[in-house]
PDB file of C-alpha atoms in Angstrom:
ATOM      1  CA  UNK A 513     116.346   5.930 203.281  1.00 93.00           C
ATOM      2  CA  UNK A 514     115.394   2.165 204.047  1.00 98.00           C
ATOM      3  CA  UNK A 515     116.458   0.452 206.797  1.00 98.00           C
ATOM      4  CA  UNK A 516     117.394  -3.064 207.104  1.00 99.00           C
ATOM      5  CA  UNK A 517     118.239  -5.230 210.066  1.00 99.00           C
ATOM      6  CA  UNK A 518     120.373  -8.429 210.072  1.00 99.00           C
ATOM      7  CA  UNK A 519     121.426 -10.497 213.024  1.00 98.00           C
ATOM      8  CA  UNK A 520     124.796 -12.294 212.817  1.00 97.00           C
ATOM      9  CA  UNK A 521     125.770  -8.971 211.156  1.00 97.00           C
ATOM     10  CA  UNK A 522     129.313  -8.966 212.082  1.00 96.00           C
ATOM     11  CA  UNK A 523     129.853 -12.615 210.002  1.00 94.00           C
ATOM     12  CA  UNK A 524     130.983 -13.201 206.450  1.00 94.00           C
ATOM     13  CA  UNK A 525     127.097 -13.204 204.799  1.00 96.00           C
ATOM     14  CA  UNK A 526     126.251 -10.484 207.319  1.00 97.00           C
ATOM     15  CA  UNK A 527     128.568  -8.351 206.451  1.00 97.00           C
ATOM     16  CA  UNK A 528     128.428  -9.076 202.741  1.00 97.00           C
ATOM     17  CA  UNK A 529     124.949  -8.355 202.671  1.00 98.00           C
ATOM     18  CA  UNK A 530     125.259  -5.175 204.357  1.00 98.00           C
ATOM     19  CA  UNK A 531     127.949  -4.045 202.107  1.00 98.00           C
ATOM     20  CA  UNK A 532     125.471  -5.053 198.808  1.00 98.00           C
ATOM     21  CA  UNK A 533     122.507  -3.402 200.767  1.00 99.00           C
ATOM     22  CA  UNK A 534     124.368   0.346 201.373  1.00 98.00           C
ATOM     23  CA  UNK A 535     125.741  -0.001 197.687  1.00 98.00           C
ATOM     24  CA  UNK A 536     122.219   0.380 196.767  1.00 98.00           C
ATOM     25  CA  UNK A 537     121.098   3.749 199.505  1.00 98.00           C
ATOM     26  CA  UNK A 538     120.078   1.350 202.519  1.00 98.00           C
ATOM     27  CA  UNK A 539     121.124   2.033 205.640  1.00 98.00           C
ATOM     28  CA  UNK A 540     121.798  -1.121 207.686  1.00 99.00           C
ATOM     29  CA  UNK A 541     121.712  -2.232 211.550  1.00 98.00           C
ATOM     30  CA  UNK A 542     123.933  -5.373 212.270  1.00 98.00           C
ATOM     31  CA  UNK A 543     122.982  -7.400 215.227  1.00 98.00           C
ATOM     32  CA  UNK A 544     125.520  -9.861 216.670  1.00 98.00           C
ATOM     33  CA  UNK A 545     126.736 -11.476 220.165  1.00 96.00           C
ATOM     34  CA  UNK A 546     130.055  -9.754 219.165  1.00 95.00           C
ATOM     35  CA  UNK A 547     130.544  -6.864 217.028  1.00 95.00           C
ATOM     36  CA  UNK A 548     134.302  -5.892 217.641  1.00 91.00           C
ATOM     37  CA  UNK A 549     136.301  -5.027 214.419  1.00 87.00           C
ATOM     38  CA  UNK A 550     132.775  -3.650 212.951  1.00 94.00           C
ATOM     39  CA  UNK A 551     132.924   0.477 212.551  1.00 90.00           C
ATOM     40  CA  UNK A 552     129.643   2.094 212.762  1.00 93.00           C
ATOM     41  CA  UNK A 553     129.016   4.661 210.048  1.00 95.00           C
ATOM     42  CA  UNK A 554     126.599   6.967 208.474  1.00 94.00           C
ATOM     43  CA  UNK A 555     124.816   3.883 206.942  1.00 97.00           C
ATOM     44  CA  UNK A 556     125.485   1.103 209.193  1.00 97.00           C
ATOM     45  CA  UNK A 557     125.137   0.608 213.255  1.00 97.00           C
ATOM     46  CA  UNK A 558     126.548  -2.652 214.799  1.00 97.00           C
ATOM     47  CA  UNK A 559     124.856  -3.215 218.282  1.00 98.00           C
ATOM     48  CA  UNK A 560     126.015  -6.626 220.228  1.00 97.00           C
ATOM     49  CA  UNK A 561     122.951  -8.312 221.517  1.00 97.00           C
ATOM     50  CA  UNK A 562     122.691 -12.183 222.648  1.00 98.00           C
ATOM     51  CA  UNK A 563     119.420 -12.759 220.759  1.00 97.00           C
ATOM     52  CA  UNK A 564     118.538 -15.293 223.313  1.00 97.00           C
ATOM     53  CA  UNK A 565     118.416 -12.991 225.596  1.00 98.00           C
ATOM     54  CA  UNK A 566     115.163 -11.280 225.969  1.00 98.00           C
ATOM     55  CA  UNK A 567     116.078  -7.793 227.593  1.00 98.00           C
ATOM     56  CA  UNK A 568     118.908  -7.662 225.129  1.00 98.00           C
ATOM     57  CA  UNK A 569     117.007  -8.126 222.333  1.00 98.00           C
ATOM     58  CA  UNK A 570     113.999  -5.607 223.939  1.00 98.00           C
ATOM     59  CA  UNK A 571     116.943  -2.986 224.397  1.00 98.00           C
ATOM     60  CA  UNK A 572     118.251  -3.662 220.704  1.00 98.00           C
ATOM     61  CA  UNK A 573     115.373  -3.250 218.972  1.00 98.00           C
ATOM     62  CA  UNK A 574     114.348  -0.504 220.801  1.00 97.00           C
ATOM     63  CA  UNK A 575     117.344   1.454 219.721  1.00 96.00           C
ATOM     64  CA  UNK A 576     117.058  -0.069 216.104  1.00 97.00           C
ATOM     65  CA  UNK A 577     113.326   1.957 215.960  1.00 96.00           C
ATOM     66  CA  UNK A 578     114.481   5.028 217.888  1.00 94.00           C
ATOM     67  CA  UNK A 579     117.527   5.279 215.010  1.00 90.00           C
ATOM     68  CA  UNK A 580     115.492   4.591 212.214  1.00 94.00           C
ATOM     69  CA  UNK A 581     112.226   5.948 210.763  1.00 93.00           C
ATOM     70  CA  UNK A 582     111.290   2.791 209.457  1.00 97.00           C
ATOM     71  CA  UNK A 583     112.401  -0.744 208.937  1.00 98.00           C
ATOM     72  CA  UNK A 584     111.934  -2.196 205.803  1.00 99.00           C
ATOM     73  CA  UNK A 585     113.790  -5.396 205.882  1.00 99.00           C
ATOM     74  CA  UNK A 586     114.497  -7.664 208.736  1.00 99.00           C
ATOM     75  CA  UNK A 587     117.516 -10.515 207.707  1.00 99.00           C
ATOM     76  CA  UNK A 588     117.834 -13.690 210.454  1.00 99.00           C
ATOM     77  CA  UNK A 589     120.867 -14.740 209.335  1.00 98.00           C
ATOM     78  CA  UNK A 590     122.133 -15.454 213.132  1.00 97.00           C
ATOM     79  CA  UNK A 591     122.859 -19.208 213.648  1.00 96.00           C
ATOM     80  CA  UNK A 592     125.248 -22.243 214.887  1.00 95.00           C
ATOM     81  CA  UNK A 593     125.477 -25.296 213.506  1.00 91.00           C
ATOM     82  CA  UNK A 594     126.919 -28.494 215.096  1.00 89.00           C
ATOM     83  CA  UNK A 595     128.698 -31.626 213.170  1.00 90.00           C
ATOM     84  CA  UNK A 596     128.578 -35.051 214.891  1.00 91.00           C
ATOM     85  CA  UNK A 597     126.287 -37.748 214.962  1.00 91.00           C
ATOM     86  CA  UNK A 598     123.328 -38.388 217.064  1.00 91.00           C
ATOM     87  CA  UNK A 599     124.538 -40.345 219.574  1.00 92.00           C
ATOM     88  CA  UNK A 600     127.459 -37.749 220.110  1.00 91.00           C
ATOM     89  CA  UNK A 601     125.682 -35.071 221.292  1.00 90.00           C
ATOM     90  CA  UNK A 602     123.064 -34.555 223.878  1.00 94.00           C
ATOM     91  CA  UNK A 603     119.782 -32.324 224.838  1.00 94.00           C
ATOM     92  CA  UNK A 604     121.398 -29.492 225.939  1.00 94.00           C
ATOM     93  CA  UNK A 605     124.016 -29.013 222.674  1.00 94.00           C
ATOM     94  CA  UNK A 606     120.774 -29.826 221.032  1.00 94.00           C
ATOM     95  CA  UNK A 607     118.488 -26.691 222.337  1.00 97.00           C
ATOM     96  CA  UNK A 608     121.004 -24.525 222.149  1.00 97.00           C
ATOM     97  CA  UNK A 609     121.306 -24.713 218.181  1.00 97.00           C
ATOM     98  CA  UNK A 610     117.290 -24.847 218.885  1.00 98.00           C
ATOM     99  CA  UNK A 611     117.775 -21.537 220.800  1.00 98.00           C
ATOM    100  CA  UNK A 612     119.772 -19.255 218.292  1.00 97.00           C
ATOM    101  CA  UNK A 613     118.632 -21.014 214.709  1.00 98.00           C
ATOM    102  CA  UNK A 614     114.358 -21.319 215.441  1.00 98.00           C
ATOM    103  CA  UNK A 615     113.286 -19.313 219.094  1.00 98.00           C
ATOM    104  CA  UNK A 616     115.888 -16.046 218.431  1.00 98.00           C
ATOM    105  CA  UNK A 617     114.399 -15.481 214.986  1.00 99.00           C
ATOM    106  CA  UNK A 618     111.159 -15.778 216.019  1.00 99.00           C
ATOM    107  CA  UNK A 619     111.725 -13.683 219.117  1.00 98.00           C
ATOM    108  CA  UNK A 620     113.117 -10.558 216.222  1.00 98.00           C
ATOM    109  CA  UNK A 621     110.108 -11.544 213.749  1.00 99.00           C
ATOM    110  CA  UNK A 622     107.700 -10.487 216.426  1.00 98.00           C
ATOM    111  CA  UNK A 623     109.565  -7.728 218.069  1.00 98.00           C
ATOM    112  CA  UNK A 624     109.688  -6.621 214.245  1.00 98.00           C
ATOM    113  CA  UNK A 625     106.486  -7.055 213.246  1.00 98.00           C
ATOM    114  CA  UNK A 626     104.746  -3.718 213.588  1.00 98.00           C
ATOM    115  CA  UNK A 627     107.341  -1.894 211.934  1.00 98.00           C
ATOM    116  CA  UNK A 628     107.070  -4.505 208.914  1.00 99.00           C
ATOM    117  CA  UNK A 629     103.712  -3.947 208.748  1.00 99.00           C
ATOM    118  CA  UNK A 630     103.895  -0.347 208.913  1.00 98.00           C
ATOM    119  CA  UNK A 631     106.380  -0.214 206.438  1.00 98.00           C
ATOM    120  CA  UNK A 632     105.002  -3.148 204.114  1.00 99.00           C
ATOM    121  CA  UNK A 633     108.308  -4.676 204.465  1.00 99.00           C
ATOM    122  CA  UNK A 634     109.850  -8.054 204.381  1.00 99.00           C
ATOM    123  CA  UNK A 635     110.870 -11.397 206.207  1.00 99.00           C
ATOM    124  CA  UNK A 636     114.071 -12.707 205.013  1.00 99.00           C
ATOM    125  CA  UNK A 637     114.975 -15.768 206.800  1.00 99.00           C
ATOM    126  CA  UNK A 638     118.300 -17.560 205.739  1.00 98.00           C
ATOM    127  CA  UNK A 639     118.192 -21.365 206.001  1.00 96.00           C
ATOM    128  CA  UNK A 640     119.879 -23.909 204.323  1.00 93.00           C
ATOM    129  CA  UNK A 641     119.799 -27.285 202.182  1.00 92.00           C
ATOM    130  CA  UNK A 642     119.219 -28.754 205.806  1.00 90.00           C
ATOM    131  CA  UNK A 643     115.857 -26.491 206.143  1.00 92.00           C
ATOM    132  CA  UNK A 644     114.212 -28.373 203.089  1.00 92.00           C
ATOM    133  CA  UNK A 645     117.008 -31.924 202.978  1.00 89.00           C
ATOM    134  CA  UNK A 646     118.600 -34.124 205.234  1.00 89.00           C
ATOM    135  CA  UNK A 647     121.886 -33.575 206.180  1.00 88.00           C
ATOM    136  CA  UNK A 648     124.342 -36.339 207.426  1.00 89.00           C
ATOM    137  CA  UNK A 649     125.822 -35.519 211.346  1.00 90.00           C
ATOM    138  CA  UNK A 650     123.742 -32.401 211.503  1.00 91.00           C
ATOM    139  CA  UNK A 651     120.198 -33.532 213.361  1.00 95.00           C
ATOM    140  CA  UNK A 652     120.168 -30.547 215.428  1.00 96.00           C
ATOM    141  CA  UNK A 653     121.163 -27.741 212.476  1.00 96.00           C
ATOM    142  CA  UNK A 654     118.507 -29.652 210.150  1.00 95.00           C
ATOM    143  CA  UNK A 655     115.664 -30.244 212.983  1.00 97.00           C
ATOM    144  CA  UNK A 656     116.625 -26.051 213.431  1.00 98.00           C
ATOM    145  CA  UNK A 657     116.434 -24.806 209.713  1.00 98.00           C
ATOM    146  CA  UNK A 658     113.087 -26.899 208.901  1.00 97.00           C
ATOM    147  CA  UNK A 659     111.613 -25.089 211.964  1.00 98.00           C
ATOM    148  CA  UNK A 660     112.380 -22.052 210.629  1.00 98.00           C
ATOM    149  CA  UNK A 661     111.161 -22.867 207.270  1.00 98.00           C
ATOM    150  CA  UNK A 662     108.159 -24.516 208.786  1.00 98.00           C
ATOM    151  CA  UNK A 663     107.658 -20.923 210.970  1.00 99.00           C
ATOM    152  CA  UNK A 664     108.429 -18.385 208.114  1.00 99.00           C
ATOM    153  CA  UNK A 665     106.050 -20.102 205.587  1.00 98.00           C
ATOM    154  CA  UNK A 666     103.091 -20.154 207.434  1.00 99.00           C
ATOM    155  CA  UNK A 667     104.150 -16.550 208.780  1.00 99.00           C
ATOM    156  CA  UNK A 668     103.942 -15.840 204.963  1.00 98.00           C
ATOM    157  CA  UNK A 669     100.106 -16.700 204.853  1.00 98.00           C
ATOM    158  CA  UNK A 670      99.191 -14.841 207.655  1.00 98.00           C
ATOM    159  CA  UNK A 671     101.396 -11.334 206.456  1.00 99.00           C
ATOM    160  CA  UNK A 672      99.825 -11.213 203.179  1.00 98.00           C
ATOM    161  CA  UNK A 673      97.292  -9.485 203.749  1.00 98.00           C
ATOM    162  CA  UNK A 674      98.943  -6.751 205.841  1.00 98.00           C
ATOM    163  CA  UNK A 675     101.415  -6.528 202.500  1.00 98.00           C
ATOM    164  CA  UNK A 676     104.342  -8.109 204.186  1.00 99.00           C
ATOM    165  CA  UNK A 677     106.705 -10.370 202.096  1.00 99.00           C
ATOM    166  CA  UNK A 678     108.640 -13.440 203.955  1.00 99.00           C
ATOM    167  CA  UNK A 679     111.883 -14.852 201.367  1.00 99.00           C
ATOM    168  CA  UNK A 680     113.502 -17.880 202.546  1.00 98.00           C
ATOM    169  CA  UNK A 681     117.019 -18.040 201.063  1.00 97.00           C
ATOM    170  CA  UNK A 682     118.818 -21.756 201.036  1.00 95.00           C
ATOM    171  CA  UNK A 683     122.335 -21.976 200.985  1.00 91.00           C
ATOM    172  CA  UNK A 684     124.541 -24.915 200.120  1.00 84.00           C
ATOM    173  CA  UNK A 685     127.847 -24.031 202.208  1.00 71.00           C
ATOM    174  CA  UNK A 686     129.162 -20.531 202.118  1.00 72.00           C
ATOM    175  CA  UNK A 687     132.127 -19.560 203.655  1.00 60.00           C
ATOM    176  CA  UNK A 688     131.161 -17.163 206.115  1.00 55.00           C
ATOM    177  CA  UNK A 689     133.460 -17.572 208.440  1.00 52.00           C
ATOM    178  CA  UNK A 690     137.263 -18.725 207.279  1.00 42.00           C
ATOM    179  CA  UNK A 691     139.358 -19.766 210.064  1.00 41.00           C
ATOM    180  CA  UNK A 692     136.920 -18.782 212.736  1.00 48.00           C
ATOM    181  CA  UNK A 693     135.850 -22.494 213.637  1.00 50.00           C
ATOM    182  CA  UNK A 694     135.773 -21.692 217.031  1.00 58.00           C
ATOM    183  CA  UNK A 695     134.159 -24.955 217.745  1.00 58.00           C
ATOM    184  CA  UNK A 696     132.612 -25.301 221.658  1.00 62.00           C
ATOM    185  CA  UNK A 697     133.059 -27.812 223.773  1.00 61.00           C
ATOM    186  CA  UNK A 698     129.568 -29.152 222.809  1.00 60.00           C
ATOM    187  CA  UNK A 699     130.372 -29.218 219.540  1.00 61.00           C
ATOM    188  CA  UNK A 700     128.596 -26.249 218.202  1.00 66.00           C
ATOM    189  CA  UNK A 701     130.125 -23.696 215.728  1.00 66.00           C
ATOM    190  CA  UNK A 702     129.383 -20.607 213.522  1.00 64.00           C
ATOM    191  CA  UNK A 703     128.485 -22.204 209.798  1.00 66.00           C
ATOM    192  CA  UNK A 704     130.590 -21.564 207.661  1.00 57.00           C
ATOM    193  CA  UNK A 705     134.291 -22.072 209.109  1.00 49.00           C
ATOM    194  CA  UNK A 706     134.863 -25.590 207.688  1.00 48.00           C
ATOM    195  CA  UNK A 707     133.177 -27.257 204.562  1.00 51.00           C
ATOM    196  CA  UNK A 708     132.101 -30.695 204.167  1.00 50.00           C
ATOM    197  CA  UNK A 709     132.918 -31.459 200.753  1.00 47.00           C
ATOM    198  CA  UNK A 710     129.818 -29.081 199.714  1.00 53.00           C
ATOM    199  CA  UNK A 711     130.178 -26.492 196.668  1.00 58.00           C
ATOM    200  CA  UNK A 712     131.496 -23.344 198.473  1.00 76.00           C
ATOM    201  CA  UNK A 713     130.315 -19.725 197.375  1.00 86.00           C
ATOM    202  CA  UNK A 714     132.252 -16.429 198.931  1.00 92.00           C
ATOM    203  CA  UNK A 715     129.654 -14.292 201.009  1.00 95.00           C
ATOM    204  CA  UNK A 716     129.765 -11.981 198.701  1.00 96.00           C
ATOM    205  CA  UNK A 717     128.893 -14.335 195.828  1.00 95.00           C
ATOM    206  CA  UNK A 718     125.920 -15.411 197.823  1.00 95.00           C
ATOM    207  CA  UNK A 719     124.829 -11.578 198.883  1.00 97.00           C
ATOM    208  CA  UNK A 720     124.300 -11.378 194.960  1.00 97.00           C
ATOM    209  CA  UNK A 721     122.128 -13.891 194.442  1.00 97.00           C
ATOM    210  CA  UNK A 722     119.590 -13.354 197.653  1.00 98.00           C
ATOM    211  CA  UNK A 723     119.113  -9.800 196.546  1.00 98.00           C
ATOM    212  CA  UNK A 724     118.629 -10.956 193.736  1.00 98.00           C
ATOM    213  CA  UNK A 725     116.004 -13.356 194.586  1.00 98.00           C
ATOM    214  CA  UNK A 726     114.702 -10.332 196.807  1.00 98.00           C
ATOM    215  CA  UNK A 727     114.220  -8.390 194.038  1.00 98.00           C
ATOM    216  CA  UNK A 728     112.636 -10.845 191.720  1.00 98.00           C
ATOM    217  CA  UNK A 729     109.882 -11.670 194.477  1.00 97.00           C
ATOM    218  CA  UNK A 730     110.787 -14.818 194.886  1.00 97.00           C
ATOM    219  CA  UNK A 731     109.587 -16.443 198.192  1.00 97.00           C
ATOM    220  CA  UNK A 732     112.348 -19.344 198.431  1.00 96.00           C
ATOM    221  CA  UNK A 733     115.834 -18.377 196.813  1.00 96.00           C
ATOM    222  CA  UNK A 734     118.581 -21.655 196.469  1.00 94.00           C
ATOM    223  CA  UNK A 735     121.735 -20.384 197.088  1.00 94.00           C
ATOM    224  CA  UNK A 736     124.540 -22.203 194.445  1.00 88.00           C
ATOM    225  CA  UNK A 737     124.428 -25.141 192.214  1.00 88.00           C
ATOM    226  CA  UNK A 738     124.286 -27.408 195.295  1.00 86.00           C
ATOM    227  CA  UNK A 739     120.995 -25.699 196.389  1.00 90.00           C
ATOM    228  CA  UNK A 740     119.344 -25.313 193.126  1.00 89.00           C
ATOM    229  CA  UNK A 741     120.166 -29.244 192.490  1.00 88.00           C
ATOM    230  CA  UNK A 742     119.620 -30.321 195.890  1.00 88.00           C
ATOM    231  CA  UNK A 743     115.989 -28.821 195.658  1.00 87.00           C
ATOM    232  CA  UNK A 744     114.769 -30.519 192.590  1.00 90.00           C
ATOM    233  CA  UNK A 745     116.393 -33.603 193.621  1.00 86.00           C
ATOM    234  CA  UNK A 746     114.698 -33.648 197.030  1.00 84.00           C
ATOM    235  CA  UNK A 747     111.626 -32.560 195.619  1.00 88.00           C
ATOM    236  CA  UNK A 748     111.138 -34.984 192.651  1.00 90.00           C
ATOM    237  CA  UNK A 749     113.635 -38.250 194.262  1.00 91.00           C
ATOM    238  CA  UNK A 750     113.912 -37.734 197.738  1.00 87.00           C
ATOM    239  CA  UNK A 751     115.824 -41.089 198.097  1.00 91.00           C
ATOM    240  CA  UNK A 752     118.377 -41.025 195.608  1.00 88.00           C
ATOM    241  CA  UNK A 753     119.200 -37.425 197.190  1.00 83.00           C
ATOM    242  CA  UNK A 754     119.588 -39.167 200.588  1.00 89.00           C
ATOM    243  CA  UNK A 755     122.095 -41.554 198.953  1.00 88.00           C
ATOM    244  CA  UNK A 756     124.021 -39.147 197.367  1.00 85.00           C
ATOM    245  CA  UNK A 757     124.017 -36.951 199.866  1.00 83.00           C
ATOM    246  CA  UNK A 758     125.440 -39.482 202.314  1.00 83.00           C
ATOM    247  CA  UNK A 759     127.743 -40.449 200.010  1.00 83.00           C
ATOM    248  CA  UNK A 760     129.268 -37.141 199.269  1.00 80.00           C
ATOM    249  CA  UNK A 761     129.383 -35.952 202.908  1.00 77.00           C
ATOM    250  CA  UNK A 762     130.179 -39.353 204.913  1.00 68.00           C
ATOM    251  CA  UNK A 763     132.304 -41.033 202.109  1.00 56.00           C
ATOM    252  CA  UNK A 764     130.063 -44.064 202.761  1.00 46.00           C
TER     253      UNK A 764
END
């Protein structure tokens, strides 16, 4: 049976993912600062872990490899995103998106990366638009995602050879997390609880097309009409994107 691991396991695209994953034989562990409500089963293990904590993570993965035989899949779906401008927020608000979005993934990509190899698994990280776009009142979330897509393509060169795969799925907004705002005093959130005026997909919805993506072998996977557009248009007129984007988002 394959294994895969996914932090922020007990949110909407965790837990969506999971679900698609065991529909096809995996079995799956869920990582998460909170996993209350989640059931552990014969397939699927939820084990609360602050990722930015290093003995937490140390004893989570350890029990990840002494449950499983082998890990063929490791998800960082974990993240925070903040919405104000610039001048709103401050250094600390801004490491700590820093902290859970770039460092904790690549804290579980190398506590991960002898099973991987071992297993000639994958990488999949899950950005955003903001990982390849700008994205208006979101400097820290944006500055986070294109570290991590900065990180996991160059990790992609260097796994090759060891027959390691690294996917980078892009979503536009997906709502992940309904009614769970649960905004911070700083200003930082889960994605997901509140949408900006983007094209929303249901986790589920986006599960589908990732695994697709997965499947086909493709190494970055736009999630929703949004992405897919926003990619091109970035790619081929990076200003007009800008302006539309600001214009959709701000209302300028």
């Amino acid at each position: 049976m394959k294994t895969a691991v996914i932090s922020g396991g007990a949110g909407g695209l965790g837990q969506a993912l999971s679900a698609a994953l065991q529909e096809r034989g995996w079995r799956v562990v869920l990582l998460d600062l909170k996993v209350d409500g989640v059931q552990d089963t014969a397939t699927q293990i939820a084990i609360a872990c602050d990722l930015t904590d290093p003995e937490q993570l140390a004893r989570a993965v350890n029990d990840t490899l002494a449950h499983c035989d082998s890990i063929d899949l490791v998800v960082y779906n974990a993240g925070i995103t903040q919405i104000c401008g610039f001048d709103q927020s401050d250094d600390t608000s801004h490491r700590k998106v820093f902290e859970i979005n770039y460092f904790a993934a690549v804290s579980m990509a190398r506590a991960f990366l002898p099973a991987l190899r071992q297993s000639r698994g994958a990488h999949l990280a899950i950005s955003s638009v903001a990982g390849f776009a700008p994205l208006y009142h979101r400097t820290a979330y944006a500055a986070s995602k294109h570290a991590l897509e900065g990180f996991f393509k160059s990790l992609r060169s260097e796994e090759r050879p060891h027959g390691v795969r690294v996917h980078i799925a892009a979503p536009s907004f997906v709502a992940t997390n309904p009614g769970r705002a649960e905004q911070q005093p700083d200003g930082t959130a889960r994605p997901g609880s509140a949408s900006d005026g983007m094209d929303e997909m249901t986790p589920e919805a986006a599960a589908r097309v990732i695994l697709q993506g997965l499947d086909r072998g493709r190494p970055v996977i736009p999630v929703g009409r949004v992405a897919r557009l926003a990619w091109w248009l970035n790619r081929l007129v990076p200003r007009l994107y800008q302006r539309l984007m600001e214009r959709n988002i701000s209302g300028a």
